[in-house]
CSV table of C-alpha atoms and ligand atoms in Angstrom, one decimal:
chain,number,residue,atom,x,y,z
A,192,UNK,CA,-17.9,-9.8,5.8
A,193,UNK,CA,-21.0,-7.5,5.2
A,194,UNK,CA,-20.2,-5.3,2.1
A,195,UNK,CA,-22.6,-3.0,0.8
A,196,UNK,CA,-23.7,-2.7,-2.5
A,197,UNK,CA,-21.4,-0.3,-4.3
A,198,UNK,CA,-18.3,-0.9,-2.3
A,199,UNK,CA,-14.8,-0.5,-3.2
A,200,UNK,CA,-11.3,-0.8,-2.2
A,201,UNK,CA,-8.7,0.3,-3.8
A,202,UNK,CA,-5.1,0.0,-3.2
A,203,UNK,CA,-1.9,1.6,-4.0
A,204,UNK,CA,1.5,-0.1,-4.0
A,205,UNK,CA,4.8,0.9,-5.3
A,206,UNK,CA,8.4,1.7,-3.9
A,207,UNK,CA,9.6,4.5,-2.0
A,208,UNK,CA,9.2,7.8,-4.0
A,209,UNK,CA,6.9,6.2,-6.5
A,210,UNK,CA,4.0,9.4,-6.3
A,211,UNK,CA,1.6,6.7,-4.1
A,212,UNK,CA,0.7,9.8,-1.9
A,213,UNK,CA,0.0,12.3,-4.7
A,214,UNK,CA,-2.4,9.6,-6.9
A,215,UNK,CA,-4.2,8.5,-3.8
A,216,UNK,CA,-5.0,12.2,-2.7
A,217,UNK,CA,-6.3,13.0,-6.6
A,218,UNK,CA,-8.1,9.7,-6.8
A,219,UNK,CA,-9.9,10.4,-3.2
A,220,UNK,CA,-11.2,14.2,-4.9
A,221,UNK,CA,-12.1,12.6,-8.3
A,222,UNK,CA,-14.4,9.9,-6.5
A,223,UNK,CA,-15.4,13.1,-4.2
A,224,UNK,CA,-16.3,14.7,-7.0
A,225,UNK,CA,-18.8,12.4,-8.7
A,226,UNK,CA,-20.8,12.0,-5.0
A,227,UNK,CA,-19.5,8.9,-4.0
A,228,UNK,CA,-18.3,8.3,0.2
A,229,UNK,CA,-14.6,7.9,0.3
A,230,UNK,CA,-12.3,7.0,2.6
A,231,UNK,CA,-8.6,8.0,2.6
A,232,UNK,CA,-5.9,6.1,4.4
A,233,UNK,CA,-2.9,4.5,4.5
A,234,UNK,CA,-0.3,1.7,5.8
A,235,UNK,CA,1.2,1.3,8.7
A,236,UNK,CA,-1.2,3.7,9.9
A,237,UNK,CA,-5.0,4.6,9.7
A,238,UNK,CA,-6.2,4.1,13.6
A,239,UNK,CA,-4.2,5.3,16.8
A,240,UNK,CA,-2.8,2.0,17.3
A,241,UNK,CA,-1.6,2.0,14.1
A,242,UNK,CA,-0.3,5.2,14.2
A,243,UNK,CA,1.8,4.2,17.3
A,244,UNK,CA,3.1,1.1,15.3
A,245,UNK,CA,4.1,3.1,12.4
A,246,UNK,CA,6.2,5.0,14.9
A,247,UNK,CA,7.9,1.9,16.6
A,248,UNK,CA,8.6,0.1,13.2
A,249,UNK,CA,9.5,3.0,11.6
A,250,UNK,CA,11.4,5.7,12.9
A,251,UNK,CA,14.9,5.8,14.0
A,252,UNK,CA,16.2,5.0,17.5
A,253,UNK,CA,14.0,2.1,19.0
A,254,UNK,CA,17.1,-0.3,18.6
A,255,UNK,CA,17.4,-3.0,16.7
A,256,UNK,CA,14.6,-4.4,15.0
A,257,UNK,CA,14.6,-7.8,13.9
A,258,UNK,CA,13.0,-8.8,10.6
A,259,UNK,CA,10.2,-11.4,12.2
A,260,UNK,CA,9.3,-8.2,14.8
A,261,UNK,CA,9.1,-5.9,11.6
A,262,UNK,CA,6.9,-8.1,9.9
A,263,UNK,CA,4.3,-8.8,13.2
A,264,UNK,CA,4.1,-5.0,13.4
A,265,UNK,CA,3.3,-4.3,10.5
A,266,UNK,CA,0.7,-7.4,10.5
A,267,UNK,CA,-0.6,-5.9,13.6
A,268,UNK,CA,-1.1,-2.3,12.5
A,269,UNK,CA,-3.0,-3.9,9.5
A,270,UNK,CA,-5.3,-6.3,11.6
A,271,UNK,CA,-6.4,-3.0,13.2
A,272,UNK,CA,-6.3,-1.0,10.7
A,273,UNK,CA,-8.9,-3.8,8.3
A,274,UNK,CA,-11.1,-4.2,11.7
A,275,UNK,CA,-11.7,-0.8,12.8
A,276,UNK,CA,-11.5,1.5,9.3
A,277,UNK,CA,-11.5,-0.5,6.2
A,278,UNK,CA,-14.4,-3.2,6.9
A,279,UNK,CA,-16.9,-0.8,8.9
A,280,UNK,CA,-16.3,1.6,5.8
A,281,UNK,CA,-16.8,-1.3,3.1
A,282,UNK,CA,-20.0,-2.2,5.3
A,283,UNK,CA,-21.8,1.3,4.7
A,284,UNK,CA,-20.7,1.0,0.6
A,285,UNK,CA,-17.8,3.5,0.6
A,286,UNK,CA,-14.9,3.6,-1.0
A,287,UNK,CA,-11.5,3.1,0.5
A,288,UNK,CA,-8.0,4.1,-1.2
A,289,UNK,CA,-5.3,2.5,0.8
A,290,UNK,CA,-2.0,3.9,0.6
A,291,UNK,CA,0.1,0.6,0.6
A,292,UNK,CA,-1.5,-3.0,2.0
A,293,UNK,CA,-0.1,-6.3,2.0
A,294,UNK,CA,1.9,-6.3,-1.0
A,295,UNK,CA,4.3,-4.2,0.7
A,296,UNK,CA,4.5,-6.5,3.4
A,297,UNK,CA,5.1,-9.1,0.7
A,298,UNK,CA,7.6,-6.7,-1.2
A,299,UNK,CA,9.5,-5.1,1.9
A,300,UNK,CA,9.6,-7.9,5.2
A,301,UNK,CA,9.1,-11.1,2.5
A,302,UNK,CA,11.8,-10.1,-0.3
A,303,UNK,CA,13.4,-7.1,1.2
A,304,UNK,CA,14.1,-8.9,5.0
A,305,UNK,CA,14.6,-12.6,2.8
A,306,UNK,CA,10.9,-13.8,5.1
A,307,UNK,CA,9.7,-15.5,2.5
A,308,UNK,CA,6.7,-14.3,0.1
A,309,UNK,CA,4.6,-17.3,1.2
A,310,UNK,CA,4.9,-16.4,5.3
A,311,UNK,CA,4.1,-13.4,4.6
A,312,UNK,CA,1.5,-13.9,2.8
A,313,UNK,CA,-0.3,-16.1,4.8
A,314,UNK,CA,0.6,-14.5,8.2
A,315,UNK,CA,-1.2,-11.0,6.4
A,316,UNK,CA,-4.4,-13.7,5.6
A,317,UNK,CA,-4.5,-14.0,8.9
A,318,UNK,CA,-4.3,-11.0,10.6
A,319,UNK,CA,-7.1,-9.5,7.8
A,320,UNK,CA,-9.3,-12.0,8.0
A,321,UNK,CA,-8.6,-12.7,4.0
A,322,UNK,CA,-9.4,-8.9,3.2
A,323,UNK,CA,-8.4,-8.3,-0.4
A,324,UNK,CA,-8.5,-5.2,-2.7
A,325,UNK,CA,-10.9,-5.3,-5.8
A,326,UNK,CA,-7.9,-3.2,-7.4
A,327,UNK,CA,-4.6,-2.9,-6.7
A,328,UNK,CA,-2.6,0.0,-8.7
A,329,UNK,CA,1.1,-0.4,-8.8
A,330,UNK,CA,3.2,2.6,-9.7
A,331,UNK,CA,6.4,1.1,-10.9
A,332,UNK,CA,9.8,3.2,-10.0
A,333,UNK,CA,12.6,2.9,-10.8
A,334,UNK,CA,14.9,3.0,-6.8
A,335,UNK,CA,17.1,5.4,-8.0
A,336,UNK,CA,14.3,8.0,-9.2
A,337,UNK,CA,12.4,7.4,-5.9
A,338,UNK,CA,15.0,8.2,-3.9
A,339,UNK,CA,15.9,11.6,-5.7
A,340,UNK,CA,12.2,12.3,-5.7
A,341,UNK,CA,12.0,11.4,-1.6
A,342,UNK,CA,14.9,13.6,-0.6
A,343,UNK,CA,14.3,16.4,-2.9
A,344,UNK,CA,12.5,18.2,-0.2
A,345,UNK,CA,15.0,17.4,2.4
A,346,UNK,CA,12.7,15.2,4.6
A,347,UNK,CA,14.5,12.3,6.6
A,348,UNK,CA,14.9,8.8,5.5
A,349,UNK,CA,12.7,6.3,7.3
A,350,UNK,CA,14.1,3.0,8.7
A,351,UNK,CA,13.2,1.6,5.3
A,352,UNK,CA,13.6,4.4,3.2
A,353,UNK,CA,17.3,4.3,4.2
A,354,UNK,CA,18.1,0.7,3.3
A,355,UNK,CA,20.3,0.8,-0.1
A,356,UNK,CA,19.3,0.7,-3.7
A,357,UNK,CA,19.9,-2.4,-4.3
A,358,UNK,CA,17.1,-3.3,-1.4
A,359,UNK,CA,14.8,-1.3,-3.1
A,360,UNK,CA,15.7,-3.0,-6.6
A,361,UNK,CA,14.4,-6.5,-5.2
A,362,UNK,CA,11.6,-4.9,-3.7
A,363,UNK,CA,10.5,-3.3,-6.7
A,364,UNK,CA,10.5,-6.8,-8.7
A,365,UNK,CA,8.8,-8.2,-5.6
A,366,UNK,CA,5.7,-5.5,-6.4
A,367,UNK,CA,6.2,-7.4,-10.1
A,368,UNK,CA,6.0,-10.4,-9.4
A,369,UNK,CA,3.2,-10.1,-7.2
A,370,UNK,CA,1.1,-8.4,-10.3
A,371,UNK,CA,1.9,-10.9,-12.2
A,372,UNK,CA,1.2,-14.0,-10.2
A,373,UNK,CA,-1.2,-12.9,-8.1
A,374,UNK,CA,-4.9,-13.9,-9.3
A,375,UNK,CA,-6.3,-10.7,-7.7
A,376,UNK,CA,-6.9,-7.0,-10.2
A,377,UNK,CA,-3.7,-5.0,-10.7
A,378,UNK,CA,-2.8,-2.1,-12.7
A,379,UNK,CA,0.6,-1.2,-13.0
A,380,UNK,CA,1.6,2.2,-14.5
A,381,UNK,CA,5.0,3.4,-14.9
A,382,UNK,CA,5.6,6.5,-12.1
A,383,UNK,CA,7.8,8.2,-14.1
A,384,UNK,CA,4.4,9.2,-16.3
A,385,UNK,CA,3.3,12.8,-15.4
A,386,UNK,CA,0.9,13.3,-12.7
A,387,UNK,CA,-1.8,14.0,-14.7
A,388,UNK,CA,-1.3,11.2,-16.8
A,389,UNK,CA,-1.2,8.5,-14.2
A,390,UNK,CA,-3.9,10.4,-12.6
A,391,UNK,CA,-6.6,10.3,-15.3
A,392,UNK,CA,-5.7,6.6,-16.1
A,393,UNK,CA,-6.1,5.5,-12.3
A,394,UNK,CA,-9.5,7.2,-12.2
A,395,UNK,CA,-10.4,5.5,-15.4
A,396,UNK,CA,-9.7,2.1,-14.1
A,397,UNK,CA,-11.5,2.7,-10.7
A,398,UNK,CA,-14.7,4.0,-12.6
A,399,UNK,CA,-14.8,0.5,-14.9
A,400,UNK,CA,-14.7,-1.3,-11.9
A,401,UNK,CA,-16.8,1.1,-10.0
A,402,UNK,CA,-19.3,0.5,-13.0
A,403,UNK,CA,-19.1,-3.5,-12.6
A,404,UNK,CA,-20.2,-3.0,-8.9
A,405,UNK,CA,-23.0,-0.5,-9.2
A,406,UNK,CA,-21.5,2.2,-7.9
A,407,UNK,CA,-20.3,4.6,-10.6
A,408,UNK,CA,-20.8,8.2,-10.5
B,597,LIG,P1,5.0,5.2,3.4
B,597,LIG,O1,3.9,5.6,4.3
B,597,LIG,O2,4.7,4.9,2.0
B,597,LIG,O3,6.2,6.2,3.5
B,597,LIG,P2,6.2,7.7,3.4
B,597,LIG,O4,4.9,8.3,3.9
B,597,LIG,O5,7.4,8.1,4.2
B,597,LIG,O6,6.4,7.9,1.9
B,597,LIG,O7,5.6,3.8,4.0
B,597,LIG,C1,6.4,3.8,5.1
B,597,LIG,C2,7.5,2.7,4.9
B,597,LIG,O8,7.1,1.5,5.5
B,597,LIG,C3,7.9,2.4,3.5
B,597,LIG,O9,9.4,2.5,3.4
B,597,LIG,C4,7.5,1.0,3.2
B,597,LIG,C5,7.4,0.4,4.6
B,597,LIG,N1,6.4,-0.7,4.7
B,597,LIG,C6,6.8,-2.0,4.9
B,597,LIG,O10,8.1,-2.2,5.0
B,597,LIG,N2,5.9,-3.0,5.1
B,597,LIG,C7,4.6,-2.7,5.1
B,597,LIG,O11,3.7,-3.6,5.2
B,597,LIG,C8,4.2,-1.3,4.9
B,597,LIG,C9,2.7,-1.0,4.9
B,597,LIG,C10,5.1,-0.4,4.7
């Protein structure tokens, strides 16, 4: 893949309710700030196509959705989403911060739906062509937090969202074990830090790598 000089992507992961949202919106201004090109997106999402897969896979009322289907949509929405957004971006030397890539896949269809953290993974190899983040920030919460945190403004439950705690338990030691045994650069923070906090130590982390590939403020 043609990278420019300076490029970056940066992930966030966590659970449902972890504050993935917030940090990626404060990260996005702080990089703004210092003059570099950013790029602000998330997953299942980020082109129309993907857009219209986040709808099928993840809103209410399409029927049944089986847990290989699941998995293939999201793979799909993320084939699109790496060919059309993420690599053309990467190509001019701009920064991406990804809300959510294929550790949730890992986390959610592989643990969550019992696929299997190895099909997972290397059906999401396939479908990005082996696109991996230089940084991958986990926010760590606790399912029972997230959830209060997710319905405090009364919006609906996804499909997902709406699974029990104990899904979201496995899935959040899924996101662990993938920081731990992956070879690729995490940094897992504890969500239940304050905003600013988490906030101040994601841009710190971003800069040093920012620094190592030229392209720090
Ligand atoms: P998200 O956009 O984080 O939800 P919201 O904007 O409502 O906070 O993610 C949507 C849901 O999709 C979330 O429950 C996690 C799930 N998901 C997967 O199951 N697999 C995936 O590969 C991705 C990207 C998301």
């Amino acid at each position: 893949m043609q990278r420019a000089p300076g490029a970056l992507f940066v992930v966030l992961e966590g659970g449902d309710g972890a504050g993935k949202s917030t940090q990626a919106a404060l990260l996005a201004g702080h990089l703004q700030e210092h003059g570099r090109d950013v790029v602000r997106t998330r997953e299942p999402g980020g082109t129309p196509i993907g857009e219209k897969l986040r709808s099928l896979v993840l809103d209410h009322g399409h029927g049944e959705v089986d847990a290989r289907t699941e998995a293939l949509m999201f793979a799909a929405a993320r084939a699109a989403h790496v060919e059309q957004l993420i690599v053309p971006a990467l190509a001019r030397g701009a920064t991406v911060v990804c809300d959510r890539y294929i550790d949730s896949s890992v986390a959610y269809q592989g643990t969550g739906r019992g696929l299997g953290t190895d099909e997972v993974l290397a059906l999401n190899r396939w479908a990005t062509g082996g696109l991996r983040p230089d940084l991958t920030i986990l926010l760590d919460v606790d399912p029972q937090a997230g959830r209060h945190r997710r319905t405090a403004g009364a919006a609906a439950e996804d499909r997902l969202e709406s699974e029990p705690d104990d899904f979201h338990a496995r899935i959040r030691q899924a996101f662990l074990d993938r920081a731990t045994h992956d070879d690729g650069a995490y940094l897992v923070l504890d969500a239940s830090l304050g905003v600013d906090e988490l906030a101040g130590r994601i841009a710190a982390a971003v800069d040093g790598i920012g620094q190592a590939a030229g392209s720090a403020p």
